[in-house]
Amino acid sequence: MLQTLLKLIVLMFSTLLLVVVRVQVIQSQLPVFTRFDNPAAVSPSPARQLTFNYLLPVNAWLLLNPSELCCDWTMGTIPLVESLLDVRNIATLTFFCFLGSLIVFSLRYPGDSSKTVLMALCLIVLPFIPASNLFFPVGFVVAERVLYVPSMGFCILVAHGWKKLSNKSVLRKISWVCLAVVLFTHALKTLHRNWDWESEYTLFMSALKVNKNNAKLWNNVGHALENEKNFERALQFFIQATQVQPDDIGAHMNVGRTYKNLNKTKKAEESYIIAKSLMPQIIPGKKYAARVAPNHLNVYINLANLIRANESRLEEADQLYRQAISMRPDFKQAYISRGELLLKMNKPLQAKEAYLRALELDRTNADLWYNLAIVYIELKDPTEALKNFNRALELNPAHKLALFNSALLMQESGDARLRPEAKQRLLNYVKEEPQDANGYFNLGMLAMDDKKDTEAEAWMKKAIRLQPNFRSALFNLALLYSQTAKELMALPILEDLLRYYPDHTKGLILKGDILMNQKKDISGAKMCFEKILKLDPNNVQGKHNLCVVYFEEKDLKKAEECLVETLSLAPHEEYIQRHLNIVRSKIASLSAAEQSSLPADGIAAVEEKKSFENLKEVKNEKKTAQTTVKGQLKNKKRTEKTNMGKETSKKSTKEIKDIEKKRVAALKRLEEIERILNGE
């Protein structure tokens, strides 16, 4: 007896030690369980005590006859025993009678048999106590996993009983037959059960065959189908869960989320509102504590995320986030989501406060530092933004968004010293996201900034290979070709750009420039500029370039009318007024020549030469003011030389020198004009 007591003491102390360790693991705080996890735990007396006692014979029956196994026994799996007249109380009495007889036998009758029974009972009872609701409620009704260690004691009892029977000659054969039957049937059951664990779907479907009154099982089958993107079927199971347990908040949340995935936002909102109505309601002026499952608080987040897509309901969404925070001040996700909303509402200072509060709860979250960096960008503080990007990368060097956006910030700073680091971060980004064309495009833009044209061309081409309709990559590659005297190579790139984006204004301007100056295709250039004006009749650049086309076509009257209209659109642009004066001067000189009956003399030749030089001024100014119609001057010069013929040769050397001085002075003035064309 002394040895047995010593063994029991060791077993009890070891069990107590495990309990202490468990308490330390959960940081001396009991987990939050809802009434759905363990309905009896929140039931009044005597239903609470009667149900807890009835669960003991249920667990014993699972050991004795494991024919109906279920992966989840929560919620309505086992109805509450609410009355002493419930017939299930007979099972409870029978269990306690049998357990009591075993205890009496082990303590009253000395010998090896009693010791074996006592050890078996210890293995059954002691490991089961933490899951028995005796000291604190647990988060389940029945759990087959907690019977693993008690099953060892049960096996000892079975083996000991079989040994007793087999020692009797009359029952020896029968005992062997029974043992063989038990081993065979349990082996078949194990084999069959293995197939139930093939996947989540098969596991939870097998559980539904055992119990259809557990809403959690319906939800879990829905989750398995949801993971397979089978939203229509998942919705059926989620709806069934709400019918089995109408007050299950999680089930209504699942229905709402699935409706959202099916783009049925109205029904999704209705489901979220139902779930929200089931949450504990806050009564103004009254303080009380309510135990709320953390995942149930997501109903506020989900509903707010849904309605904030409507710009007119942003304040309503903010109210939901604040309500979630008031119910749980350490709800980190609520601060994060509210910060995103406040940014959308153009309230960066409040967004900053939300993210700083979230960082107080979790300073090791790289995403939070990244979000705070975005806030500082909105606050026009790139230095602080870059610091926060760097903090995010210290915590997570592979944070893709931080790598990409910090590189862009460095690039946009214009600081050449930051470009090597920006390039390295973009290279790290493309290692993480090799199929993202944006990474290669920005590497190309960095190379363009560093005047590495060949490298820039290679990066741009790689971006276009990954995304053939990449608008910015197509335009900037064409622009790169045009800036490096490869205009004819730019033309097919522009054709691709305009095939995907027919209304790309800058692409049309660049194409028109190349057609006019390189291909000498005046009509093609004219079509480009006319299309620009169809898209935007007030486009000064396109309008002006069309005026130049009219001049090239020698339709001076139309060119004059066009420049007058252009000047009305941009009255403060000096170069347009000068170009208009030049065209009018040319018209006047031609009119005077036509009205004169005298043959062309030196004066007429001088006027013609002046018109030519003035046109040259127009061309050079155009080259400085805009990137279009470059090279056009040479064409015009050849044309004017042909028209003037011998008249030009009659001019004196002094006159030519005077005109040349005026032209040089005009060019110096034109160099001060800023380019109108903005780079893309």
Coordinates of C-alpha atoms in Angstrom, one line a residue, residues 70 104 326 330 370 513 596 600 657 667 675-676:
C70 CA -16.4 12.9 -34.7
V104 CA -13.6 -0.1 -3.9
S326 CA -13.7 50.5 -27.7
D330 CA -5.6 46.1 -27.9
Y370 CA 5.5 50.3 -44.0
D513 CA 7.2 64.2 -84.7
S596 CA 3.8 94.4 -107.7
A600 CA 11.6 90.5 -108.7
K657 CA 25.6 89.1 -92.5
L667 CA 18.2 81.9 -81.2
R675 CA 9.9 73.0 -72.9
I676 CA 6.2 72.6 -72.8

